[in-house]
mmCIF file with all atom_site columns, C-alpha atoms and ligand atoms in Angstrom:
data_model
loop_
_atom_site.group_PDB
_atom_site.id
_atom_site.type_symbol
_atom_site.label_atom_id
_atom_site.label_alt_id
_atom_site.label_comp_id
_atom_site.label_asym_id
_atom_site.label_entity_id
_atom_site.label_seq_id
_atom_site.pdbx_PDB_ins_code
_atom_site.Cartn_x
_atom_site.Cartn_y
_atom_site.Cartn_z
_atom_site.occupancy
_atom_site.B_iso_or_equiv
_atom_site.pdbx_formal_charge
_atom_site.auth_seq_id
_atom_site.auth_comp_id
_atom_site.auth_asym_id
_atom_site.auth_atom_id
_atom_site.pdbx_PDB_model_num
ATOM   1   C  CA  . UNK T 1 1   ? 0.000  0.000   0.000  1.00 66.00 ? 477  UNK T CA  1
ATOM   2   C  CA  . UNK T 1 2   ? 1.721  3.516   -1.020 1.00 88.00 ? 478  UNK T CA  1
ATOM   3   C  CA  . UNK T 1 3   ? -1.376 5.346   -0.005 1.00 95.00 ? 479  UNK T CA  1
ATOM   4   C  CA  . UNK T 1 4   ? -1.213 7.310   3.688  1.00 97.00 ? 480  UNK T CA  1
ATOM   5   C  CA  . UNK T 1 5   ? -2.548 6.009   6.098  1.00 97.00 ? 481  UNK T CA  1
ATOM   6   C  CA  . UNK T 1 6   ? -3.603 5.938   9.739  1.00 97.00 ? 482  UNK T CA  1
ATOM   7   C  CA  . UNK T 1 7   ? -4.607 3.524   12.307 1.00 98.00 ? 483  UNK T CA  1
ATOM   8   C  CA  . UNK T 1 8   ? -5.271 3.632   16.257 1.00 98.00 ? 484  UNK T CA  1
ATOM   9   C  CA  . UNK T 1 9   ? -3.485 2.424   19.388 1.00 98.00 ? 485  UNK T CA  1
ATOM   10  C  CA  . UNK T 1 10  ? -6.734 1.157   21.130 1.00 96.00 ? 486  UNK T CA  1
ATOM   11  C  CA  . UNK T 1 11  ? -6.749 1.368   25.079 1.00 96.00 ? 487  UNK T CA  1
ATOM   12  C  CA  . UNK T 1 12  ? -6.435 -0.100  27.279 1.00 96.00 ? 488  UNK T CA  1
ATOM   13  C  CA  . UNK T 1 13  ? -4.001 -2.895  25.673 1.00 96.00 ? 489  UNK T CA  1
ATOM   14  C  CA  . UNK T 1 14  ? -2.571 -0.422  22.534 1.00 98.00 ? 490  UNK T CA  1
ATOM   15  C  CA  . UNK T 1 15  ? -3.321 -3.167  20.119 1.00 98.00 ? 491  UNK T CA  1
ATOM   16  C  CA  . UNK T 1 16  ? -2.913 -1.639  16.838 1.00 98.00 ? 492  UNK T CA  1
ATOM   17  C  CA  . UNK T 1 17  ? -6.334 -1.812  14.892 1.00 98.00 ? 493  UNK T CA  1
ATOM   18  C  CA  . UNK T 1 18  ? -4.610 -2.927  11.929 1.00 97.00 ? 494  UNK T CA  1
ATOM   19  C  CA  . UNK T 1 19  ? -1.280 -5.011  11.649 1.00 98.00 ? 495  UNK T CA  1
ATOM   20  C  CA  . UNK T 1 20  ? -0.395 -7.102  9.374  1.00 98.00 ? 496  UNK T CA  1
ATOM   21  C  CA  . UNK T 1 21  ? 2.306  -9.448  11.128 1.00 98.00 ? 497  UNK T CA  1
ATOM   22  C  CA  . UNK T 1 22  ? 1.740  -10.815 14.670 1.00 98.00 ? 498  UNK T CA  1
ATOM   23  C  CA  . UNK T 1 23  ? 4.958  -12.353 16.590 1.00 98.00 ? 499  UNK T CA  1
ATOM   24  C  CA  . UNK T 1 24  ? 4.507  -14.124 19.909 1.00 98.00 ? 500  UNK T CA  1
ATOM   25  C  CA  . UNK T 1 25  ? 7.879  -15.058 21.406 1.00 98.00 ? 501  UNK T CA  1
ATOM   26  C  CA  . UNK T 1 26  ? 7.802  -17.493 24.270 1.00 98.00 ? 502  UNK T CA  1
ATOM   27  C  CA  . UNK T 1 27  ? 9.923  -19.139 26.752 1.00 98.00 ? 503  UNK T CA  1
ATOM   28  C  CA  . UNK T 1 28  ? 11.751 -21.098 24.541 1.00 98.00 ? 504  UNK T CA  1
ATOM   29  C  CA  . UNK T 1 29  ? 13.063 -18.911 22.350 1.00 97.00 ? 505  UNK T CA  1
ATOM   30  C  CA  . UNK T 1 30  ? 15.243 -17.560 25.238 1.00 97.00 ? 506  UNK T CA  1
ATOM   31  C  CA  . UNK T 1 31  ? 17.373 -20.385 25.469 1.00 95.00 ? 507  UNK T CA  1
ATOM   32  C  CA  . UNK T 1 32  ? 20.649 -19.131 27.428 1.00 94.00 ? 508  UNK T CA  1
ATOM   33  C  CA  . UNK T 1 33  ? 19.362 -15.639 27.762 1.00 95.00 ? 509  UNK T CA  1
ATOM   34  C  CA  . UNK T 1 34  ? 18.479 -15.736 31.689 1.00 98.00 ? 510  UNK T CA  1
ATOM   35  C  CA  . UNK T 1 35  ? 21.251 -15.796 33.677 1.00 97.00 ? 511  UNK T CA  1
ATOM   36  C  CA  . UNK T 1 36  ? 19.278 -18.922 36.320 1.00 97.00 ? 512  UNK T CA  1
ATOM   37  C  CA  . UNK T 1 37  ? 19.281 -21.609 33.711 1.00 97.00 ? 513  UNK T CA  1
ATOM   38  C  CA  . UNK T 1 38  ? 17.582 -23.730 36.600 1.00 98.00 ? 514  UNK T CA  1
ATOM   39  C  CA  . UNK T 1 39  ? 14.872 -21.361 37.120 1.00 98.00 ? 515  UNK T CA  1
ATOM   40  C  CA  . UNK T 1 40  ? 14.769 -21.077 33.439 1.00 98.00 ? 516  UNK T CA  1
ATOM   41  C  CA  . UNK T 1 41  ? 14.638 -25.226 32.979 1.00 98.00 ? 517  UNK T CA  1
ATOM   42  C  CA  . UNK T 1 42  ? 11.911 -25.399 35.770 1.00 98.00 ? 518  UNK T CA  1
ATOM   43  C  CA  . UNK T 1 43  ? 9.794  -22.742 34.386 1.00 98.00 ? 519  UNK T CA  1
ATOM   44  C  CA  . UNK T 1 44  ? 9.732  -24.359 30.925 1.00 98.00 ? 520  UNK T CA  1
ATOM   45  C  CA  . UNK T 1 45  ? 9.087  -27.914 32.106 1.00 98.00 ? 521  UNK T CA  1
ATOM   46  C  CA  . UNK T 1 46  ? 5.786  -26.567 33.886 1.00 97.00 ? 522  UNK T CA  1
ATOM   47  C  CA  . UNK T 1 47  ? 4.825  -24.512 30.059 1.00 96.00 ? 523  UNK T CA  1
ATOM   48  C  CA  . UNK T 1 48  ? 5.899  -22.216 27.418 1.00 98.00 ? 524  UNK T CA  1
ATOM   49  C  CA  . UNK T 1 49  ? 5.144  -18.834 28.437 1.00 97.00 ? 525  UNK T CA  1
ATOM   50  C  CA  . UNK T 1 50  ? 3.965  -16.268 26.277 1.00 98.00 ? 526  UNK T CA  1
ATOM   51  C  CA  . UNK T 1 51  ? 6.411  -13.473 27.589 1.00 98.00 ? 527  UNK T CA  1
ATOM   52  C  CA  . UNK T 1 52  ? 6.433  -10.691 24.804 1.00 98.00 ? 528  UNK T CA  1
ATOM   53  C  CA  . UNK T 1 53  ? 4.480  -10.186 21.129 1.00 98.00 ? 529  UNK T CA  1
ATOM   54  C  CA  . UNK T 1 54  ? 4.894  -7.457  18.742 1.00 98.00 ? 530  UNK T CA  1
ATOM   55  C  CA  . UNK T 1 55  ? 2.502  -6.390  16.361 1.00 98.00 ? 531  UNK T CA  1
ATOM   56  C  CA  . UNK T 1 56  ? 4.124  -5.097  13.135 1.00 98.00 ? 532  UNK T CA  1
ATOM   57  C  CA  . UNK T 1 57  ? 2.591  -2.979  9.728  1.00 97.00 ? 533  UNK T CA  1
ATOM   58  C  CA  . UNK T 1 58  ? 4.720  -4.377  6.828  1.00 95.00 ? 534  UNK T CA  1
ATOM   59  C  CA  . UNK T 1 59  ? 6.343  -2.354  4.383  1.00 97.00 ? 535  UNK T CA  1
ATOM   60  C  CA  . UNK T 1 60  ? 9.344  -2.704  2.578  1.00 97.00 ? 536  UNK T CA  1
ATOM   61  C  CA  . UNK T 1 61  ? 12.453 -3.373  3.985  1.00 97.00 ? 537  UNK T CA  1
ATOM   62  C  CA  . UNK T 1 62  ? 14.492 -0.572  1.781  1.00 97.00 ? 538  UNK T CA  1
ATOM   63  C  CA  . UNK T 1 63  ? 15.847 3.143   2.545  1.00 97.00 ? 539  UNK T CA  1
ATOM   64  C  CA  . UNK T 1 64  ? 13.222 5.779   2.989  1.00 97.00 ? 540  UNK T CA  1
ATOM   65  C  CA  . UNK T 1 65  ? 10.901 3.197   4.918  1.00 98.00 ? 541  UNK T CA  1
ATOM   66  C  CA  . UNK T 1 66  ? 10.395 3.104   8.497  1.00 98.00 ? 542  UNK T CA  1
ATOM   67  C  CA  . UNK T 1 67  ? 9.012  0.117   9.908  1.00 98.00 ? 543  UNK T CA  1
ATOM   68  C  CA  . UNK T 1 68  ? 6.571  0.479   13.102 1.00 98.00 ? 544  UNK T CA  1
ATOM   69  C  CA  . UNK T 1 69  ? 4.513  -1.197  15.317 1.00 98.00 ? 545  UNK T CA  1
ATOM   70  C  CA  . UNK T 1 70  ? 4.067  -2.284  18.863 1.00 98.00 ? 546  UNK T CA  1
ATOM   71  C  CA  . UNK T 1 71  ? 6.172  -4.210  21.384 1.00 98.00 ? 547  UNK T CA  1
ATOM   72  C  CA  . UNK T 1 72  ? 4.391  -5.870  24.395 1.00 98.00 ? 548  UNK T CA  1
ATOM   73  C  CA  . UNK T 1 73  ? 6.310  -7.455  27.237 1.00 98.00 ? 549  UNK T CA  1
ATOM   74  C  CA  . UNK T 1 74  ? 4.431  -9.382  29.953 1.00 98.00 ? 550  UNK T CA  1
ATOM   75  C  CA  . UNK T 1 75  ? 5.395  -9.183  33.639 1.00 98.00 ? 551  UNK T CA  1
ATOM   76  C  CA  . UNK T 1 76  ? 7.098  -11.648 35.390 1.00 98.00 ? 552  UNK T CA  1
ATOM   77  C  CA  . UNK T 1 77  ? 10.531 -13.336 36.243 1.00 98.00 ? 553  UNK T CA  1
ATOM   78  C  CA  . UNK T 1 78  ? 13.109 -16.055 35.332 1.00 98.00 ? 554  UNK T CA  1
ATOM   79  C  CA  . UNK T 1 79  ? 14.580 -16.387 38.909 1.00 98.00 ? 555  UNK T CA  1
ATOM   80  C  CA  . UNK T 1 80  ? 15.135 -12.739 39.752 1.00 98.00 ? 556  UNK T CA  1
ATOM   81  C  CA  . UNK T 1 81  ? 15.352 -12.040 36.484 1.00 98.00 ? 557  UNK T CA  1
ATOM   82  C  CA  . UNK T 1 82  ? 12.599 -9.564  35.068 1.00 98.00 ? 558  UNK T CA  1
ATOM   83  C  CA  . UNK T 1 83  ? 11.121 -10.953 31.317 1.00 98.00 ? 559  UNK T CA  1
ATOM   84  C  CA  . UNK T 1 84  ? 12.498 -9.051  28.298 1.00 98.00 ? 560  UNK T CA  1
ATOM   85  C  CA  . UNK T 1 85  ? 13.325 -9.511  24.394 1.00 98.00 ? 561  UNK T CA  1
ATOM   86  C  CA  . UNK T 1 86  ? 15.983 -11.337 22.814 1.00 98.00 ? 562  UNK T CA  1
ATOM   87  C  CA  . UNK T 1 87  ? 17.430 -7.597  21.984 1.00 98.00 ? 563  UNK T CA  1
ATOM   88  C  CA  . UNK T 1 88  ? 19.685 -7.183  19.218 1.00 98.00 ? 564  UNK T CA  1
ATOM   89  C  CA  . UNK T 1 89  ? 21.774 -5.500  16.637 1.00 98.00 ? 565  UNK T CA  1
ATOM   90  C  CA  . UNK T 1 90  ? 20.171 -3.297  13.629 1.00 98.00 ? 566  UNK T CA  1
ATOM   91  C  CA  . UNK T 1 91  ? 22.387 -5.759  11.053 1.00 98.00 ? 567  UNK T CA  1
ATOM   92  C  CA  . UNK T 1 92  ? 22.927 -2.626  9.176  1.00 98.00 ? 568  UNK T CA  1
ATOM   93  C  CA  . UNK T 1 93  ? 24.818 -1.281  12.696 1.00 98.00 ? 569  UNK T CA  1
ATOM   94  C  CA  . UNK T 1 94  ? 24.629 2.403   11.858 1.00 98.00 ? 570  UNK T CA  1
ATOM   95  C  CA  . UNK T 1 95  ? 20.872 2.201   12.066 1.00 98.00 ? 571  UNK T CA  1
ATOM   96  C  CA  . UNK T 1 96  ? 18.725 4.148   15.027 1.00 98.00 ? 572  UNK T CA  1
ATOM   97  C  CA  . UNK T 1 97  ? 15.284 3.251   16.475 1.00 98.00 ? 573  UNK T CA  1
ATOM   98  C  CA  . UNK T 1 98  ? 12.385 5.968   17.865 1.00 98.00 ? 574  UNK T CA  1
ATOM   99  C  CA  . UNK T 1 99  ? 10.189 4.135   21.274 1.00 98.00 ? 575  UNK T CA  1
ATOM   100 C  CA  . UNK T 1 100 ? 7.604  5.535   22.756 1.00 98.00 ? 576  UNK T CA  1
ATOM   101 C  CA  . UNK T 1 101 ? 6.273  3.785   26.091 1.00 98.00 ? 577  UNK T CA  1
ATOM   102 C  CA  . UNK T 1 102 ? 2.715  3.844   25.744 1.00 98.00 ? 578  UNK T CA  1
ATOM   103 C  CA  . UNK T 1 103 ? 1.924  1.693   28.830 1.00 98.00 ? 579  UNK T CA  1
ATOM   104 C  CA  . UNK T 1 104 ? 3.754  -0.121  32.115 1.00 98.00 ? 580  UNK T CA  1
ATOM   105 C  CA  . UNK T 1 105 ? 7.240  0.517   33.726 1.00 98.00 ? 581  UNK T CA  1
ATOM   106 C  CA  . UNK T 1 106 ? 10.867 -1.049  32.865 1.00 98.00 ? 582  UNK T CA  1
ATOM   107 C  CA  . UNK T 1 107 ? 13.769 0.020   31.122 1.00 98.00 ? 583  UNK T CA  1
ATOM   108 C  CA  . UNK T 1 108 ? 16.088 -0.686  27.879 1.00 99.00 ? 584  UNK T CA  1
ATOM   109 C  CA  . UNK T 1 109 ? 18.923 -1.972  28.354 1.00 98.00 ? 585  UNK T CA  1
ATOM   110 C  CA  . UNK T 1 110 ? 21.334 -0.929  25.536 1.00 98.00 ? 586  UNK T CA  1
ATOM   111 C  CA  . UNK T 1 111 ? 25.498 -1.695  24.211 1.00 98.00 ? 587  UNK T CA  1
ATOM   112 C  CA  . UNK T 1 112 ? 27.834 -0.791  21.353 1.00 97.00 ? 588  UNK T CA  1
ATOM   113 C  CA  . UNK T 1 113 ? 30.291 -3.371  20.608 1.00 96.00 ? 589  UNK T CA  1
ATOM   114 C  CA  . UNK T 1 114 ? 32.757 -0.605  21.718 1.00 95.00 ? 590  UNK T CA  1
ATOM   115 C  CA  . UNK T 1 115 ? 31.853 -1.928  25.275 1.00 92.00 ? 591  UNK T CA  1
ATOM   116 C  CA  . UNK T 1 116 ? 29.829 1.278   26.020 1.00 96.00 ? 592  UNK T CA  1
ATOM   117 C  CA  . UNK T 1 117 ? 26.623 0.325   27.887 1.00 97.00 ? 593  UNK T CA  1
ATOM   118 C  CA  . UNK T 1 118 ? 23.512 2.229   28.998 1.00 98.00 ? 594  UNK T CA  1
ATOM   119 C  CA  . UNK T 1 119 ? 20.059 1.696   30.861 1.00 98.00 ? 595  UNK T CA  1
ATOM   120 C  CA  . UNK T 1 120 ? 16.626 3.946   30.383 1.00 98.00 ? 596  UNK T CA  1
ATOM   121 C  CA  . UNK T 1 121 ? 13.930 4.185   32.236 1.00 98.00 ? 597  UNK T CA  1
ATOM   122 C  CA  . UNK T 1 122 ? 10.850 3.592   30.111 1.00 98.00 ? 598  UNK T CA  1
ATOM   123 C  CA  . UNK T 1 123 ? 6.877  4.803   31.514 1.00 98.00 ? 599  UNK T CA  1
ATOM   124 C  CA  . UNK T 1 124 ? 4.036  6.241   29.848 1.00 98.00 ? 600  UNK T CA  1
ATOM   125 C  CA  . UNK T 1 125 ? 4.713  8.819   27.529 1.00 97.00 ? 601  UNK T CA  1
ATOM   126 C  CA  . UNK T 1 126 ? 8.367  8.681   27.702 1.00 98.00 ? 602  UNK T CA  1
ATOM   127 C  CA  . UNK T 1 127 ? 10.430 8.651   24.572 1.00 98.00 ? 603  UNK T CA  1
ATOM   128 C  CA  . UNK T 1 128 ? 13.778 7.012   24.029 1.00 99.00 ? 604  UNK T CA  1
ATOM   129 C  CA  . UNK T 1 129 ? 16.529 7.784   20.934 1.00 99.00 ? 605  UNK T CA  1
ATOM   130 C  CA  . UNK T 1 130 ? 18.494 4.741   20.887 1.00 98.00 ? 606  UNK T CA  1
ATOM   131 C  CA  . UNK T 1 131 ? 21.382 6.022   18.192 1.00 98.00 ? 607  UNK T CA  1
ATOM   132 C  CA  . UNK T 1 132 ? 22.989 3.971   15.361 1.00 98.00 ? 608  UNK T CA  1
ATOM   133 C  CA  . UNK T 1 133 ? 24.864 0.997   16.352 1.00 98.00 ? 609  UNK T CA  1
ATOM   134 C  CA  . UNK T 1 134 ? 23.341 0.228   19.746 1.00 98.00 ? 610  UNK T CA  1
ATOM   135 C  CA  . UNK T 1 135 ? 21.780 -2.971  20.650 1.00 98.00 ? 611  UNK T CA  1
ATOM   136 C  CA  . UNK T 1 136 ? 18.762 -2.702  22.624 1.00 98.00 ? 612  UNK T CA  1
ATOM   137 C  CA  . UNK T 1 137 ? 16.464 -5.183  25.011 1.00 98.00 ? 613  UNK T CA  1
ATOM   138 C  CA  . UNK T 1 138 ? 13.307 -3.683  26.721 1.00 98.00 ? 614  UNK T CA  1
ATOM   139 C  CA  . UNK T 1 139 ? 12.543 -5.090  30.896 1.00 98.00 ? 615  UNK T CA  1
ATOM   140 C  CA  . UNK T 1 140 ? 9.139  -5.239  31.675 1.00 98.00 ? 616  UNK T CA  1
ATOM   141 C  CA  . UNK T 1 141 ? 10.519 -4.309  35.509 1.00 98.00 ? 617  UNK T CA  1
ATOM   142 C  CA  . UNK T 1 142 ? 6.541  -4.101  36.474 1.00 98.00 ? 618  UNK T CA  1
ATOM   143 C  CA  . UNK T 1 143 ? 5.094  -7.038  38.872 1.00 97.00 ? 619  UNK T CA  1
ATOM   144 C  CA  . UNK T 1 144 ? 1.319  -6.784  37.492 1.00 98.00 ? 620  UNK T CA  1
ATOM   145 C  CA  . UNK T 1 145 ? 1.219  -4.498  34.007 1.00 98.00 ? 621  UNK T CA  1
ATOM   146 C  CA  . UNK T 1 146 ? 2.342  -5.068  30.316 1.00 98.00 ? 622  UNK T CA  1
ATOM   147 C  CA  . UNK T 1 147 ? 5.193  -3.084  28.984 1.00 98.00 ? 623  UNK T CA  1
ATOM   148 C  CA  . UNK T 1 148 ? 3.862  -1.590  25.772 1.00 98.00 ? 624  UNK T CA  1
ATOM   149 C  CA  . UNK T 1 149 ? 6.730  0.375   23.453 1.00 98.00 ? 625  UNK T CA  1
ATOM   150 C  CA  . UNK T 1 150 ? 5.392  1.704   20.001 1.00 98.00 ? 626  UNK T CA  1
ATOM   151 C  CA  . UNK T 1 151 ? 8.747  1.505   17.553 1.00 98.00 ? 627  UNK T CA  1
ATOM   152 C  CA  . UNK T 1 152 ? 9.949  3.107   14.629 1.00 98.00 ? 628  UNK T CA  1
ATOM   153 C  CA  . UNK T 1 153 ? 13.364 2.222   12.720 1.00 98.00 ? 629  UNK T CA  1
ATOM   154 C  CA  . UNK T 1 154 ? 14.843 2.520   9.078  1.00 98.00 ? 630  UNK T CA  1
ATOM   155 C  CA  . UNK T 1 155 ? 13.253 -0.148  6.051  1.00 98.00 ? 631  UNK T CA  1
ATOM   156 C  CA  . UNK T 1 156 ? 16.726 -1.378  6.004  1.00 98.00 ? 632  UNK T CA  1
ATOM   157 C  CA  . UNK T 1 157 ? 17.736 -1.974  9.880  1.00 98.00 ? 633  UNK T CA  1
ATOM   158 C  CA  . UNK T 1 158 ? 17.280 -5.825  9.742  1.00 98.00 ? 634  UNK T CA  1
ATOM   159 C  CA  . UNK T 1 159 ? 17.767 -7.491  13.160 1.00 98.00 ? 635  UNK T CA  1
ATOM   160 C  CA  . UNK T 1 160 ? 21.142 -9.090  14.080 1.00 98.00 ? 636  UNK T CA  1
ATOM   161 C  CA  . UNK T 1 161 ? 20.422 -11.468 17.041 1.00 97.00 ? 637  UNK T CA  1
ATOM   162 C  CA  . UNK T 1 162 ? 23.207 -13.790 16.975 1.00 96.00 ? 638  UNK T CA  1
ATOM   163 C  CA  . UNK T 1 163 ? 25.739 -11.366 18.399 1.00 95.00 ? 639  UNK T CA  1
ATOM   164 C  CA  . UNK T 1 164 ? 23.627 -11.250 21.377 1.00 96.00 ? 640  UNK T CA  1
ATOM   165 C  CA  . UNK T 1 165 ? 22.716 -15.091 21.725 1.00 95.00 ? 641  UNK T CA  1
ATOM   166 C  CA  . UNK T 1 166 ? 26.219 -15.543 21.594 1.00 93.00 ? 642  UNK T CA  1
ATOM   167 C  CA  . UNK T 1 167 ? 27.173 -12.929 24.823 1.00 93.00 ? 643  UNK T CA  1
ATOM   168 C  CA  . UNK T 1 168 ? 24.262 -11.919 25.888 1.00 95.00 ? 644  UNK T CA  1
ATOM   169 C  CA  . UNK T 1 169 ? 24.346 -8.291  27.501 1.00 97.00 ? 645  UNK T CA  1
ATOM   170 C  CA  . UNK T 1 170 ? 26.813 -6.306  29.655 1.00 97.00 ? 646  UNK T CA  1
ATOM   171 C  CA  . UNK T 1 171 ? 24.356 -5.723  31.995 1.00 98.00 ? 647  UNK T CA  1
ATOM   172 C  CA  . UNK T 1 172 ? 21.150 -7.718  33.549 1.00 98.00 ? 648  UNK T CA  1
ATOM   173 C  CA  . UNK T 1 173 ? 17.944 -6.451  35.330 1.00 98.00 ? 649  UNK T CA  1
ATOM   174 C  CA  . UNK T 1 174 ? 16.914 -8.131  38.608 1.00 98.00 ? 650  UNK T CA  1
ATOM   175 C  CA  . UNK T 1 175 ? 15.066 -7.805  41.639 1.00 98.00 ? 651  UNK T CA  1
ATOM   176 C  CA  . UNK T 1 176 ? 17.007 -7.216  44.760 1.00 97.00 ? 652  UNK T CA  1
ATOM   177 C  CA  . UNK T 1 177 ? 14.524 -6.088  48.087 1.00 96.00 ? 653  UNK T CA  1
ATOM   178 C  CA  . UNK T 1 178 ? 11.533 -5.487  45.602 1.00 95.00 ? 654  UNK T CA  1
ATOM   179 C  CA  . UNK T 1 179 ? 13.341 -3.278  43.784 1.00 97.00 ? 655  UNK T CA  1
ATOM   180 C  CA  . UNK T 1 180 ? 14.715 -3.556  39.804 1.00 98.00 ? 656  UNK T CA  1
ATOM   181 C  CA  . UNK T 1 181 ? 18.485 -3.202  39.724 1.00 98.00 ? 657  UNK T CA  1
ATOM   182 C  CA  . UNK T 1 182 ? 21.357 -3.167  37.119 1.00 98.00 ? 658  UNK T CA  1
ATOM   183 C  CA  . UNK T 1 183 ? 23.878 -5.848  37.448 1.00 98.00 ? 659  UNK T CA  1
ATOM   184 C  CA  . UNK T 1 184 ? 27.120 -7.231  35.597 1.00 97.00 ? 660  UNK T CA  1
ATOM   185 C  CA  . UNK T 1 185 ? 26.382 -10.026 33.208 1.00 97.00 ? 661  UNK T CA  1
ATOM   186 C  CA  . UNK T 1 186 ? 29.045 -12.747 34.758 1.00 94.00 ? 662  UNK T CA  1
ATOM   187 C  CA  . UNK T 1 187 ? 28.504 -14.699 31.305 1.00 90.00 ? 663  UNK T CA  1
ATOM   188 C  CA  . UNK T 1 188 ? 28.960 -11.650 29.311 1.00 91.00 ? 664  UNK T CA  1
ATOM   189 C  CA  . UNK T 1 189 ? 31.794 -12.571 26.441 1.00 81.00 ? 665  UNK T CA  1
ATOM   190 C  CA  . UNK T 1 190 ? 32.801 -9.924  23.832 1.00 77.00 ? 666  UNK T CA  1
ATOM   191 C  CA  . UNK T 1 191 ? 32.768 -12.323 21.007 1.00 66.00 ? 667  UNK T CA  1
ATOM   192 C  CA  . UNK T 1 192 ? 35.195 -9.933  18.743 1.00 54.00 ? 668  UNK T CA  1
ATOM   193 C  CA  . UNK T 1 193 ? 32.974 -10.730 15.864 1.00 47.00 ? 669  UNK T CA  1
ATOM   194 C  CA  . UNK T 1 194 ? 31.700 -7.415  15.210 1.00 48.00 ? 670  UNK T CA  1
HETATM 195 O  O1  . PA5 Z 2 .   ? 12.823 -3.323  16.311 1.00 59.44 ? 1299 PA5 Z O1  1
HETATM 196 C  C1  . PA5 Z 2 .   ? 12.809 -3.351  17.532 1.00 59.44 ? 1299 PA5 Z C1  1
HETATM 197 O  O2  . PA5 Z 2 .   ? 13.782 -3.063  18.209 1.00 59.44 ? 1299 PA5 Z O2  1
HETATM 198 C  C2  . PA5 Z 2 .   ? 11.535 -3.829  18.222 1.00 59.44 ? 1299 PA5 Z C2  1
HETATM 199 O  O3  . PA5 Z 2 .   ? 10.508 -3.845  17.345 1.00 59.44 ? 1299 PA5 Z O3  1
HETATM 200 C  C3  . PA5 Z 2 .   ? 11.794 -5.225  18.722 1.00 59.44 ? 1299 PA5 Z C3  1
HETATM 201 O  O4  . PA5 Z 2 .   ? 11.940 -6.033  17.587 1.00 59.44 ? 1299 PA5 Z O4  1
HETATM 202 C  C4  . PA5 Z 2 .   ? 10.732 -5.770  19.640 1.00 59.44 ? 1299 PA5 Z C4  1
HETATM 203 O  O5  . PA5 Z 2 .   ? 10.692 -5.034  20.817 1.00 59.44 ? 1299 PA5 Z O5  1
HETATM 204 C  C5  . PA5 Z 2 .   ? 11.028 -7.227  20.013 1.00 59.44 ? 1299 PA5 Z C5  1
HETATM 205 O  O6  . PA5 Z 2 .   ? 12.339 -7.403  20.437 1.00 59.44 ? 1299 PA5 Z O6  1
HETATM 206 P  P1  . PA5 Z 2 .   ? 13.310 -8.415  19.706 1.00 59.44 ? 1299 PA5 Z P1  1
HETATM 207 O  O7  . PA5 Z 2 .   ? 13.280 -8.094  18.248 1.00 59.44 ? 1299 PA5 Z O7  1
HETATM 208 O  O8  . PA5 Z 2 .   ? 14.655 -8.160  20.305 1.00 59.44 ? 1299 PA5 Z O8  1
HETATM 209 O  O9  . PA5 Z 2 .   ? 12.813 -9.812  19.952 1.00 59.44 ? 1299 PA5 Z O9  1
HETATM 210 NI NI1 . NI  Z 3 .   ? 15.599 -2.686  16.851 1.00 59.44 ? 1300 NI  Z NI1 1
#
């Protein structure tokens, strides 16, 4: 479709009301992500939760595109460990991404294979600039409510996970005394391969 056009981000959930591409990750698609693979194991012996979807409007993965939608994580925890996305790499690096929390609490955690690292806050209304060449994971750091992120990013981004299933992040988000905190990924390799 080349035509404009407009759609809505209907409360309470901000379900697009048109999408064209709906992605439900679960459980087992984080293989080696959380940090308690025993928590981890357990969880996904008891089922395969549902712990983020995105809702995506296709166009054309070329310059002068941006690709959009909506990012939901669900609450809850591997361990201490809050739920979040695979995160990744644009796998054109020098690529940036627009979010917009719509709904919930957490934060993005974010790295350049430089070794710099940074964490955000994301809540209603906020809006985060993540620049060209930083990977980039959104925490759902809320015990009850979904974290919903509307996206925007260039046709031509492309998503580079491997990097990241390879070492994982810098930096994790747990729960220490009811409260979300940053720690040091003790698994975290630089692979060298960027
Ligand atoms: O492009 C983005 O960064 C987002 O749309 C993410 O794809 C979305 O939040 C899901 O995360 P991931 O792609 O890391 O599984
Ligand atoms: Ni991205």
């Amino acid at each position: 479709m080349n035509k404009p056009y407009t759609f809505d981000l209907i409360k309470p959930d901000f379900i697009p009301s048109r999408y064209d591409n709906h992605i439900i990750r679960r459980l087992s698609s984080m293989k080696g992500q959380y940090l308690d693979q025993q928590a981890y194991q357990k969880m996904l012996s008891h089922t395969d939760r549902v712990l983020y979807e995105v809702y995506e409007l296709k166009r054309p993965e070329i310059v002068g595109e941006l690709l959009h939608g909506i990012s939901i994580v669900h609450p809850g925890k591997v361990g201490q460990e809050f739920f979040m996305t695979k995160g990744h790499f644009h796998t054109l690096l020098e690529t940036a991404e627009v979010y917009n929390c719509l709904k919930g609490q957490g934060v993005m955690v974010m790295e350049t294979p430089e070794g710099d690292w940074a964490v955000e806050e994301l809540y209603p209304s906020r809006v985060l600039y993540v620049p060209p060449c930083w990977a980039h994971r959104s925490v759902n750091t809320s015990r009850t409510d979904d974290l919903v992120t509307f996206f925007v990013y260039p046709g031509n981004s492309g998503h580079d996970y491997g990097t990241i299933e390879q070492q994982g992040f810098r930096k994790l988000v747990i729960e220490e005394s009811g409260q979300p905190v940053v720690i040091d990924n003790p698994r975290w390799q630089p692979t060298g391969g960027r």
